[in-house]
């Protein structure tokens, strides 16, 4: 025991001696490094310079320097002391926001074209010192940004509408936007922006003025209480002041024409009404609101959207901009006694921007234009056609054209970090679009800012600016300078990712590889298979087969294919060319099907190759899950698109074998979607942040529905079941019978009540109270005696027919299928029989479509025929509310051909949507 205690004592003694030696060695080493640095700043009144100097000072102190800041340089400087001299005069030979750094011996000089230039020079020197762990011995650098404006956007919007309000109407209140009043969060946002060399912050809102200014002539127009109004004043002053320190220009965006709700109620009008002409009281209110805002916040820019809430193209746009908005700004300047014009950005959305600018430039000089780069998505780095022409035209007006990376509906909610795609896009902005500014939306969850969609344990939320750091860093890096050597960029990003996750540089390369493979999937899928570039489509939730094979039915936005994609073919175009033996052009669906599967496989392989993650382990796990999710989505889409091509081929071949070949592909696509459901369940709160009825594809988001993959899966499973059932129905046709088309004979029945018949033929009218007239019909139907019904009464009361028959008969009923999104409720036309929602839907053998697209009645939707079979006796056909045609009675022993007659009023080739509905 004594020996043990003595031994322990020696151990403690040795440990103390070791610690002492380590302490002496550490301090000796630090003393060697801890040189003195004096930063001489002769511009103490320039807040941006002061801020830059402070950042440089803090960074140098972290790596061991003793730093002091003075306003003048002493005559004698010790040999072990380094000087950093801030040039006291701005240099006209440097580009705007440009800087130069030159060092000689122990003296480093930072010069700038302006205060922002010196700020960026300080940041550059700080970054170099942090990387080297010391001040660089020799620097001779001159740099400046290529893009004049480099900004990010924050939406003061919500995923849902506020009670009693509609789109874009969100007053600034702590209840709606608690984060708006979080000064710590704003500092984090602004610091991240200046770190990325961004110089503009866009705040998007429908009508912000009623939350920020009070008008003498319209005191009732304010939308917030006095306490909230004071909070808004405080946070807006704080934000604009802190932003200015960092060289960031705050720009308040607003839609036109929207007025405050109290104002609208006072005057008995709607807050917004697209068809409403400009009326004097609204113009006066808006002009005075803008004037008050400019007078109160003269250093805040304005961004004007003339579309959406007013008729988008026409003289009203020009008048509103030149006779209301610009005069409002000038009135505000006059009240201040200032002549320097604050910048106004005209958003080229739903308006004739060139015409508006032509009228406005003689009146106001400090104007910019802004337009979407790829619509509300990210699809292609070099847009073409009419869209590129518009951007070029705007860029040649003499003002700066800003390229807007907008909404990113095809990227959310998964992470996106393809530095390669982003770099190519910025180069395209310069070379193809003529753009010289960047307006960057959040990578995902714009409507839910500041939070990402990830589901995190404990109910916590990830911040977008933290989760999507790579998104912001990459866009801002290439906005500063686009054409950088690709090999050097790979090394740069490898090191960044290695540092982020605490992995080797090689594994940093694996992470970059995974990001870049993932980054090709959504752009290629949307531009080759999508309905729209807008946020009414959530790509990552998938698409219905009907949307793939017949996109025009769902409001195809053709600009997506004509301008925001490389030259290529849609599914329908490919199928048509393939059948007719025509050569294919550009990027084809078959090519994309192959490529997205390969991208998914490579993304997973690269992320799986990463070992020994030492930092941000939970975030790495989430990133890895995204890679697997992207692969599942890619395979789901690819297999479904392959199936769609075979279904489209069936339109030409009429060969059921094509449908047989499509079936296993569709089954496999559903299996991959099931995997996607499992990967996202518990990982994400939602797939899309816009959760209103404005979202339509693949399914309506009305009431917050269909925002998760597990909600959509049953729809895809039903789609598969219906398709399989329709194939089975088509196979019931007996050999040889389809070759002869004989009119169906009328069966003898006695109606319980007197009714009016019509004979199916051209010019026949099937309704008693409308003039709808049959133009053409399937040959089987010629001569059938149908029953006339009241169009109005069918909608209001439904249909009921009682009859007596002495032999088994079938009643042929024509169901009218409007060209609306699948799985939506129609209140005019009777819904076709559906077993999934109606257990009695086949009580009379009526579940199957007998003849699809069987008749053309101009003005009415496509018609599909079902049959109801009745045994001999007194029977009653009861149909729910909704319009349908009673086409006639036939004997049950007369075979009915099951086919698609392919009759369309438009004259288009037959469609095959009915196979899935």
XYZ file of N, CA, C and O in Angstrom, residues 585-756:
688
model
N -33.718 14.200 -82.485
C -32.984 15.458 -82.395
C -32.615 15.773 -80.948
O -33.467 15.722 -80.060
N -31.360 16.079 -80.723
C -30.918 16.590 -79.425
C -31.080 15.602 -78.288
O -30.958 14.392 -78.452
N -31.369 16.147 -77.117
C -31.505 15.343 -75.903
C -32.838 14.610 -75.938
O -33.899 15.230 -76.019
N -32.800 13.287 -75.857
C -34.010 12.483 -75.971
C -34.426 11.914 -74.618
O -33.598 11.790 -73.710
N -35.687 11.529 -74.486
C -36.130 10.879 -73.253
C -35.343 9.610 -72.935
O -35.015 9.363 -71.771
N -35.044 8.828 -73.955
C -34.295 7.585 -73.730
C -32.907 7.888 -73.171
O -32.415 7.195 -72.274
N -32.294 8.936 -73.679
C -30.979 9.356 -73.180
C -31.054 9.762 -71.714
O -30.233 9.349 -70.890
N -32.064 10.571 -71.379
C -32.202 11.042 -69.995
C -32.553 9.890 -69.059
O -32.070 9.832 -67.923
N -33.379 8.964 -69.508
C -33.710 7.782 -68.706
C -32.438 7.045 -68.297
O -32.257 6.669 -67.127
N -31.558 6.870 -69.244
C -30.291 6.175 -68.976
C -29.385 7.000 -68.067
O -28.791 6.480 -67.122
N -29.317 8.297 -68.341
C -28.376 9.144 -67.609
C -28.768 9.342 -66.153
O -27.906 9.319 -65.267
N -30.060 9.556 -65.867
C -30.427 9.835 -64.477
C -30.214 8.607 -63.594
O -29.865 8.744 -62.405
N -30.422 7.424 -64.141
C -30.135 6.215 -63.360
C -28.644 6.128 -63.049
O -28.249 5.788 -61.921
N -27.821 6.453 -64.039
C -26.371 6.431 -63.821
C -25.961 7.481 -62.799
O -25.116 7.222 -61.928
N -26.547 8.664 -62.894
C -26.238 9.718 -61.905
C -26.596 9.254 -60.498
O -25.841 9.481 -59.537
N -27.752 8.618 -60.351
C -28.172 8.133 -59.037
C -27.220 7.088 -58.488
O -26.843 7.128 -57.301
N -26.819 6.162 -59.331
C -25.892 5.112 -58.896
C -24.545 5.705 -58.488
O -23.956 5.317 -57.468
N -24.043 6.646 -59.278
C -22.740 7.253 -58.982
C -22.789 8.105 -57.717
O -21.818 8.146 -56.950
N -23.908 8.793 -57.497
C -24.046 9.613 -56.290
C -23.980 8.749 -55.036
O -23.303 9.086 -54.056
N -24.672 7.618 -55.066
C -24.675 6.709 -53.921
C -23.304 6.074 -53.738
O -22.789 5.973 -52.612
N -22.694 5.639 -54.831
C -21.375 5.010 -54.733
C -20.352 5.973 -54.149
O -19.518 5.586 -53.316
N -20.404 7.235 -54.564
C -19.435 8.218 -54.076
C -19.632 8.503 -52.593
O -18.661 8.563 -51.828
N -20.871 8.659 -52.163
C -21.116 8.974 -50.749
C -20.824 7.762 -49.875
O -20.376 7.898 -48.723
N -21.039 6.566 -50.404
C -20.730 5.351 -49.651
C -19.231 5.166 -49.468
O -18.791 4.468 -48.537
N -18.445 5.767 -50.347
C -16.987 5.599 -50.278
C -16.345 6.443 -49.180
O -15.177 6.248 -48.849
N -17.104 7.365 -48.608
C -16.565 8.248 -47.577
C -16.443 7.498 -46.256
O -17.371 6.812 -45.825
N -15.305 7.633 -45.610
C -15.063 6.945 -44.328
C -14.595 7.954 -43.284
O -14.093 9.029 -43.618
N -14.772 7.585 -42.029
C -14.246 8.349 -40.890
C -14.633 9.828 -40.923
O -13.790 10.719 -40.989
N -15.930 10.083 -40.891
C -16.428 11.450 -40.789
C -16.250 11.919 -39.344
O -16.775 11.307 -38.421
N -15.521 13.014 -39.150
C -15.192 13.466 -37.803
C -15.995 14.696 -37.367
O -16.047 14.999 -36.185
N -16.581 15.381 -38.309
C -17.350 16.585 -37.990
C -18.721 16.513 -38.675
O -18.863 15.856 -39.701
N -19.694 17.208 -38.095
C -21.024 17.294 -38.694
C -21.548 15.913 -39.100
O -22.063 15.726 -40.210
N -21.427 14.960 -38.176
C -21.801 13.580 -38.502
C -23.291 13.447 -38.816
O -23.671 12.720 -39.735
N -24.130 14.135 -38.056
C -25.575 14.051 -38.305
C -25.923 14.658 -39.664
O -26.757 14.122 -40.397
N -25.268 15.761 -39.987
C -25.537 16.389 -41.283
C -25.045 15.495 -42.420
O -25.688 15.395 -43.469
N -23.924 14.829 -42.213
C -23.441 13.912 -43.245
C -24.440 12.770 -43.456
O -24.690 12.360 -44.602
N -25.006 12.285 -42.376
C -26.018 11.221 -42.500
C -27.217 11.710 -43.298
O -27.771 10.980 -44.133
N -27.622 12.965 -43.071
C -28.741 13.527 -43.839
C -28.373 13.683 -45.310
O -29.193 13.413 -46.204
N -27.149 14.109 -45.566
C -26.695 14.235 -46.954
C -26.676 12.880 -47.648
O -27.095 12.750 -48.811
N -26.216 11.873 -46.937
C -26.175 10.517 -47.504
C -27.588 10.025 -47.817
O -27.833 9.405 -48.860
N -28.517 10.329 -46.943
C -29.911 9.940 -47.187
C -30.471 10.648 -48.421
O -31.262 10.077 -49.180
N -30.045 11.892 -48.627
C -30.461 12.614 -49.825
C -29.963 11.924 -51.088
O -30.665 11.858 -52.103
N -28.718 11.433 -51.033
C -28.162 10.740 -52.200
C -28.989 9.495 -52.522
O -29.319 9.239 -53.698
N -29.336 8.742 -51.512
C -30.168 7.559 -51.721
C -31.563 7.951 -52.213
O -32.162 7.266 -53.045
N -32.078 9.068 -51.691
C -33.403 9.538 -52.117
C -33.379 9.967 -53.578
O -34.302 9.666 -54.345
N -32.330 10.651 -53.957
C -32.203 11.061 -55.351
C -32.138 9.844 -56.277
O -32.728 9.838 -57.363
N -31.418 8.826 -55.856
C -31.339 7.622 -56.695
C -32.715 6.972 -56.828
O -33.116 6.568 -57.930
N -33.442 6.855 -55.712
C -34.777 6.258 -55.764
C -35.695 7.068 -56.669
O -36.464 6.507 -57.469
N -35.612 8.388 -56.568
C -36.430 9.242 -57.418
C -36.053 9.073 -58.890
O -36.916 9.006 -59.774
N -34.757 8.993 -59.164
C -34.286 8.845 -60.546
C -34.793 7.544 -61.162
O -35.283 7.526 -62.297
N -34.685 6.460 -60.412
C -35.141 5.173 -60.928
C -36.660 5.146 -61.083
O -37.192 4.584 -62.049
N -37.359 5.731 -60.128
C -38.816 5.792 -60.235
C -39.226 6.505 -61.522
O -40.044 6.006 -62.301
N -38.659 7.682 -61.753
C -38.996 8.453 -62.940
C -38.584 7.720 -64.214
O -39.332 7.673 -65.197
N -37.370 7.176 -64.205
C -36.853 6.533 -65.413
C -37.723 5.356 -65.832
O -38.080 5.207 -67.007
N -38.075 4.520 -64.882
C -38.894 3.347 -65.192
C -40.304 3.755 -65.622
O -40.890 3.160 -66.533
N -40.822 4.780 -64.994
C -42.162 5.245 -65.356
C -42.151 5.871 -66.749
O -43.101 5.698 -67.535
N -41.077 6.595 -67.064
C -40.961 7.180 -68.393
C -40.809 6.097 -69.461
O -41.354 6.216 -70.563
N -40.066 5.041 -69.138
C -39.962 3.908 -70.070
C -41.340 3.295 -70.322
O -41.697 2.970 -71.469
N -42.098 3.132 -69.256
C -43.454 2.603 -69.401
C -44.307 3.548 -70.242
O -45.098 3.119 -71.090
N -44.146 4.849 -70.025
C -44.923 5.833 -70.769
C -44.630 5.756 -72.263
O -45.538 5.898 -73.092
N -43.375 5.531 -72.623
C -43.028 5.411 -74.044
C -43.726 4.217 -74.686
O -44.171 4.296 -75.842
N -43.830 3.135 -73.959
C -44.531 1.962 -74.499
C -46.037 2.213 -74.606
O -46.683 1.758 -75.555
N -46.581 2.937 -73.640
C -48.002 3.287 -73.709
C -48.254 4.207 -74.898
O -49.241 4.055 -75.629
N -47.345 5.157 -75.123
C -47.477 6.037 -76.277
C -47.320 5.267 -77.583
O -47.973 5.577 -78.587
N -46.484 4.261 -77.570
C -46.339 3.420 -78.763
C -47.650 2.695 -79.070
O -48.030 2.525 -80.242
N -48.354 2.310 -78.013
C -49.642 1.620 -78.187
C -50.638 2.491 -78.944
O -51.496 1.979 -79.664
N -50.536 3.799 -78.798
C -51.421 4.690 -79.538
C -51.316 4.445 -81.048
O -52.283 4.596 -81.784
N -50.116 4.098 -81.490
C -49.884 3.879 -82.917
C -50.078 2.412 -83.305
O -50.665 2.104 -84.345
N -49.582 1.519 -82.452
C -49.585 0.087 -82.811
C -50.918 -0.593 -82.547
O -51.262 -1.575 -83.196
N -51.651 -0.073 -81.544
C -52.883 -0.725 -81.091
C -52.628 -2.178 -80.688
O -53.516 -3.020 -80.737
N -51.399 -2.431 -80.275
C -50.965 -3.785 -79.905
C -50.892 -3.869 -78.385
O -50.068 -3.189 -77.752
N -51.718 -4.712 -77.806
C -51.758 -4.820 -76.346
C -50.416 -5.297 -75.783
O -50.107 -5.055 -74.609
N -49.625 -5.943 -76.600
C -48.305 -6.402 -76.134
C -47.451 -5.220 -75.663
O -46.628 -5.366 -74.762
N -47.639 -4.049 -76.266
C -46.912 -2.859 -75.815
C -47.315 -2.495 -74.390
O -46.478 -2.090 -73.575
N -48.598 -2.634 -74.098
C -49.060 -2.368 -72.731
C -48.554 -3.436 -71.775
O -48.215 -3.128 -70.619
N -48.499 -4.681 -72.244
C -47.953 -5.769 -71.419
C -46.501 -5.486 -71.046
O -46.072 -5.768 -69.923
N -45.754 -4.942 -71.989
C -44.342 -4.628 -71.712
C -44.215 -3.426 -70.778
O -43.239 -3.307 -70.042
N -45.189 -2.530 -70.819
C -45.152 -1.346 -69.950
C -45.467 -1.698 -68.503
O -44.962 -1.061 -67.573
N -46.301 -2.715 -68.295
C -46.790 -3.038 -66.958
C -45.678 -3.352 -65.960
O -45.659 -2.767 -64.862
N -44.734 -4.247 -66.255
C -43.683 -4.522 -65.269
C -42.799 -3.308 -64.976
O -42.290 -3.172 -63.852
N -42.627 -2.441 -65.953
C -41.844 -1.223 -65.723
C -42.564 -0.308 -64.743
O -41.940 0.278 -63.840
N -43.878 -0.195 -64.915
C -44.649 0.635 -63.996
C -44.646 0.036 -62.596
O -44.551 0.761 -61.593
N -44.727 -1.291 -62.511
C -44.650 -1.957 -61.208
C -43.321 -1.656 -60.526
O -43.261 -1.365 -59.327
N -42.244 -1.744 -61.300
C -40.911 -1.498 -60.733
C -40.767 -0.043 -60.301
O -40.133 0.254 -59.278
N -41.364 0.879 -61.046
C -41.288 2.291 -60.668
C -41.988 2.531 -59.335
O -41.534 3.338 -58.516
N -43.094 1.833 -59.102
C -43.807 1.971 -57.826
C -42.949 1.431 -56.683
O -42.938 1.995 -55.583
N -42.208 0.352 -56.939
C -41.325 -0.191 -55.903
C -40.251 0.819 -55.512
O -39.924 0.972 -54.338
N -39.705 1.513 -56.501
C -38.698 2.538 -56.198
C -39.339 3.700 -55.445
O -38.703 4.307 -54.579
N -40.591 4.023 -55.767
C -41.269 5.089 -55.043
C -41.528 4.672 -53.598
O -41.434 5.498 -52.678
N -41.843 3.412 -53.391
C -42.004 2.910 -52.023
C -40.711 3.075 -51.241
O -40.721 3.436 -50.059
N -39.586 2.845 -51.923
C -38.287 3.044 -51.274
C -38.074 4.525 -50.959
O -37.548 4.872 -49.890
N -38.493 5.392 -51.884
C -38.385 6.831 -51.642
C -39.221 7.249 -50.436
O -38.797 8.087 -49.629
N -40.389 6.653 -50.293
C -41.239 6.932 -49.132
C -40.516 6.557 -47.845
O -40.515 7.322 -46.866
N -39.899 5.400 -47.825
C -39.198 4.951 -46.621
C -38.004 5.841 -46.293
O -37.716 6.117 -45.130
N -37.302 6.304 -47.326
C -36.129 7.152 -47.112
C -36.514 8.533 -46.584
O -35.777 9.130 -45.789
N -37.654 9.037 -47.010
C -38.041 10.390 -46.620
C -38.897 10.439 -45.366
O -38.997 11.481 -44.725
N -39.520 9.315 -45.032
C -40.372 9.282 -43.838
C -39.495 9.478 -42.599
O -38.551 8.747 -42.361
N -39.792 10.482 -41.830
C -38.988 10.782 -40.653
C -37.796 11.658 -40.959
O -37.173 12.219 -40.048
N -37.444 11.799 -42.241
C -36.315 12.647 -42.635
C -36.777 14.047 -43.022
O -36.037 15.016 -42.849
N -37.997 14.135 -43.558
C -38.513 15.422 -44.034
C -39.922 15.669 -43.527
O -40.730 14.751 -43.437
N -40.193 16.939 -43.227
C -41.529 17.346 -42.809
C -42.457 17.480 -44.000
O -43.667 17.305 -43.878
N -41.895 17.789 -45.145
C -42.686 17.954 -46.364
C -41.745 17.913 -47.566
O -40.519 18.049 -47.425
N -42.335 17.750 -48.747
C -41.560 17.774 -49.986
C -41.513 19.168 -50.587
O -40.560 19.527 -51.263
N -42.557 19.952 -50.357
C -42.645 21.280 -50.965
C -43.164 22.285 -49.954
O -44.013 21.979 -49.124
N -42.647 23.514 -50.048
C -43.004 24.517 -49.045
C -44.222 25.339 -49.427
O -44.769 26.040 -48.580
N -44.666 25.285 -50.684
C -45.918 25.948 -51.058
C -47.042 24.926 -50.945
O -47.147 24.014 -51.761
N -47.869 25.093 -49.942
C -48.849 24.063 -49.604
C -50.271 24.608 -49.732
O -51.072 24.550 -48.805
N -50.559 25.142 -50.927
C -51.877 25.700 -51.203
C -52.408 25.101 -52.513
O -51.730 24.335 -53.190
N -53.625 25.495 -52.861
C -54.228 25.017 -54.095
C -53.528 25.506 -55.344
O -53.826 25.032 -56.446
N -52.583 26.426 -55.210
C -51.831 26.889 -56.372
C -50.899 25.804 -56.903
O -50.450 25.877 -58.036
N -50.600 24.820 -56.080
C -49.776 23.688 -56.546
C -50.703 22.633 -57.136
O -51.661 22.211 -56.506
N -50.403 22.196 -58.338
C -51.287 21.298 -59.074
C -50.661 19.971 -59.472
O -51.385 18.986 -59.682
N -49.333 19.910 -59.629
C -48.683 18.725 -60.171
C -47.761 18.121 -59.110
O -46.944 18.837 -58.545
N -47.849 16.824 -58.807
C -48.718 15.846 -59.450
C -50.172 15.911 -58.990
O -51.065 15.477 -59.703
N -50.408 16.475 -57.787
C -51.763 16.532 -57.238
C -51.959 17.871 -56.540
O -50.998 18.517 -56.123
N -53.191 18.273 -56.400
C -53.481 19.569 -55.797
C -53.033 19.621 -54.343
O -53.262 18.696 -53.563
N -52.418 20.746 -53.994
C -51.980 20.946 -52.612
C -53.017 21.647 -51.761
O -52.719 22.067 -50.641
N -54.226 21.778 -52.265
C -55.279 22.476 -51.537
C -55.475 21.868 -50.152
O -55.531 20.648 -49.989
N -55.557 22.749 -49.162
C -55.746 22.289 -47.790
C -54.519 21.648 -47.191
O -54.602 20.952 -46.174
N -53.353 21.881 -47.802
C -52.107 21.298 -47.283
C -51.951 19.828 -47.584
O -51.108 19.158 -46.977
N -52.724 19.299 -48.534
C -52.647 17.871 -48.856
C -51.519 17.592 -49.841
O -51.003 18.479 -50.504
N -51.180 16.317 -49.931
C -50.191 15.815 -50.896
C -48.885 16.609 -50.845
O -48.351 17.035 -51.865
N -48.380 16.791 -49.645
C -47.082 17.441 -49.508
C -46.006 16.457 -49.056
O -44.854 16.844 -48.899
N -46.399 15.203 -48.863
C -45.454 14.159 -48.485
C -45.549 12.991 -49.451
O -46.603 12.729 -50.038
N -44.458 12.257 -49.569
C -44.395 11.126 -50.493
C -45.376 10.028 -50.083
O -45.984 9.399 -50.942
N -45.530 9.819 -48.787
C -46.420 8.741 -48.349
C -47.882 9.037 -48.679
O -48.693 8.125 -48.775
N -48.229 10.313 -48.891
C -49.581 10.659 -49.321
C -49.789 10.353 -50.801
O -50.905 10.039 -51.230
N -48.739 10.469 -51.576
C -48.835 10.274 -53.022
C -48.749 8.799 -53.395
O -49.326 8.375 -54.402
N -48.062 8.000 -52.593
C -47.874 6.579 -52.910
C -49.192 5.857 -53.199
O -49.280 5.121 -54.205
N -50.246 6.004 -52.391
C -51.501 5.297 -52.713
C -52.074 5.680 -54.077
O -52.707 4.846 -54.735
N -51.847 6.916 -54.501
C -52.328 7.347 -55.809
C -51.573 6.602 -56.906
O -52.166 6.144 -57.887
N -50.261 6.453 -56.744
C -49.472 5.722 -57.734
C -49.820 4.227 -57.721
O -49.829 3.576 -58.768
N -50.089 3.698 -56.548
C -50.487 2.286 -56.467
C -51.847 2.075 -57.141
O -52.064 1.067 -57.829
N -52.737 3.022 -56.942
C -54.041 2.945 -57.599
C -53.880 3.053 -59.112
O -54.524 2.328 -59.882
N -53.026 3.936 -59.535
C -52.751 4.111 -60.956
C -52.275 2.801 -61.585
O -52.727 2.411 -62.671
N -51.398 2.097 -60.884
C -50.911 0.798 -61.363
C -52.044 -0.222 -61.423
O -52.182 -0.969 -62.407
N -52.865 -0.262 -60.380
C -53.974 -1.209 -60.331
C -54.968 -0.961 -61.456
O -55.447 -1.893 -62.111
N -55.269 0.303 -61.699
C -56.201 0.654 -62.772
C -55.638 0.228 -64.118
O -56.346 -0.337 -64.965
N -54.362 0.486 -64.333
C -53.722 0.132 -65.599
C -53.792 -1.382 -65.839
O -54.149 -1.839 -66.929
N -53.471 -2.132 -64.812
C -53.513 -3.597 -64.945
C -54.940 -4.061 -65.251
O -55.150 -4.947 -66.080
N -55.891 -3.446 -64.597
C -57.284 -3.806 -64.802
C -57.741 -3.466 -66.219
O -58.467 -4.242 -66.863
N -57.290 -2.312 -66.721
C -57.671 -1.911 -68.071
C -57.063 -2.847 -69.119
O -57.705 -3.157 -70.135
N -55.855 -3.302 -68.888
C -55.245 -4.252 -69.819
C -56.061 -5.547 -69.847
O -56.352 -6.103 -70.909
N -56.426 -6.016 -68.655
C -57.240 -7.237 -68.578
C -58.562 -7.045 -69.320
O -59.042 -7.957 -70.004
N -59.165 -5.880 -69.191
C -60.422 -5.612 -69.872
C -60.251 -5.638 -71.381
O -61.081 -6.180 -72.110
N -59.167 -5.065 -71.858
C -58.908 -5.041 -73.298
C -58.719 -6.446 -73.860
O -59.052 -6.720 -75.012
N -58.195 -7.337 -73.034
C -57.939 -8.703 -73.501
C -59.205 -9.560 -73.554
O -59.140 -10.711 -74.006
N -60.309 -9.049 -73.100
C -61.556 -9.817 -73.134
C -62.167 -9.893 -74.521
O -63.117 -10.631 -74.750
N -61.647 -9.130 -75.441
C -62.163 -9.154 -76.803
C -61.867 -10.512 -77.437
O -60.738 -10.987 -77.431
N -62.898 -11.159 -77.997
C -62.704 -12.464 -78.627
C -62.081 -12.308 -80.007
O -62.389 -11.368 -80.738
N -61.214 -13.247 -80.392
C -60.540 -13.159 -81.696
C -61.549 -13.060 -82.825
O -62.550 -13.766 -82.860
N -61.288 -12.181 -83.750
C -62.105 -12.066 -84.951
C -63.238 -11.066 -84.839
O -63.621 -10.468 -85.840
N -63.755 -10.863 -83.660
C -64.900 -9.972 -83.534
C -64.538 -8.519 -83.795
O -65.375 -7.740 -84.234
N -63.285 -8.155 -83.493
C -62.886 -6.761 -83.681
C -62.735 -6.397 -85.152
O -62.634 -5.245 -85.483
N -62.732 -7.388 -86.014
C -62.554 -7.105 -87.435
C -63.837 -6.612 -88.088
O -63.801 -5.995 -89.135
N -64.960 -6.941 -87.513
C -66.241 -6.548 -88.093
C -66.940 -5.571 -87.149
O -67.102 -5.839 -85.968
N -67.313 -4.443 -87.724
C -67.988 -3.430 -86.921
C -69.445 -3.364 -87.370
O -69.770 -2.783 -88.400
N -70.301 -3.991 -86.586
C -71.734 -3.972 -86.887
C -72.432 -3.121 -85.845
O -72.122 -3.205 -84.653
N -73.361 -2.319 -86.258
C -74.095 -1.511 -85.282
C -74.793 -2.392 -84.247
O -75.280 -3.477 -84.555
N -74.822 -1.912 -83.027
C -75.490 -2.647 -81.961
C -77.006 -2.557 -82.140
O -77.555 -1.465 -82.349
N -77.692 -3.693 -82.045
C -79.163 -3.659 -82.192
C -79.833 -3.148 -80.928
O -79.360 -3.375 -79.813
N -80.922 -2.449 -81.108
C -81.697 -1.957 -79.962
C -82.451 -3.108 -79.296
O -83.016 -3.980 -79.965
N -82.459 -3.102 -77.980
C -83.255 -4.080 -77.226
C -84.635 -3.485 -76.943
O -84.804 -2.263 -76.849
N -85.605 -4.360 -76.790
C -86.979 -3.904 -76.506
C -87.175 -3.754 -75.006
O -86.986 -4.698 -74.245
N -87.545 -2.559 -74.589
C -87.875 -2.294 -73.195
C -89.086 -1.372 -73.161
O -89.411 -0.705 -74.144
N -89.777 -1.365 -72.014
C -90.930 -0.488 -71.826
C -90.625 0.454 -70.673
O -90.329 0.014 -69.549
N -90.660 1.753 -70.949
C -90.362 2.735 -69.914
C -91.561 2.949 -69.008
O -92.716 2.941 -69.463
N -91.304 3.113 -67.722
C -92.384 3.341 -66.752
C -93.008 4.712 -66.948
O -94.189 4.910 -66.659
N -92.227 5.676 -67.439
C -92.739 7.021 -67.705
C -92.408 7.381 -69.143
O -91.421 6.946 -69.712
N -93.274 8.189 -69.686
C -93.053 8.614 -71.067
C -91.757 9.419 -71.163
O -91.450 10.250 -70.298
N -90.995 9.186 -72.180
C -89.728 9.882 -72.374
C -89.506 10.133 -73.853
O -90.145 9.524 -74.714
N -88.576 11.025 -74.124
C -88.266 11.374 -75.504
C -86.985 10.665 -75.929
O -85.976 10.707 -75.228
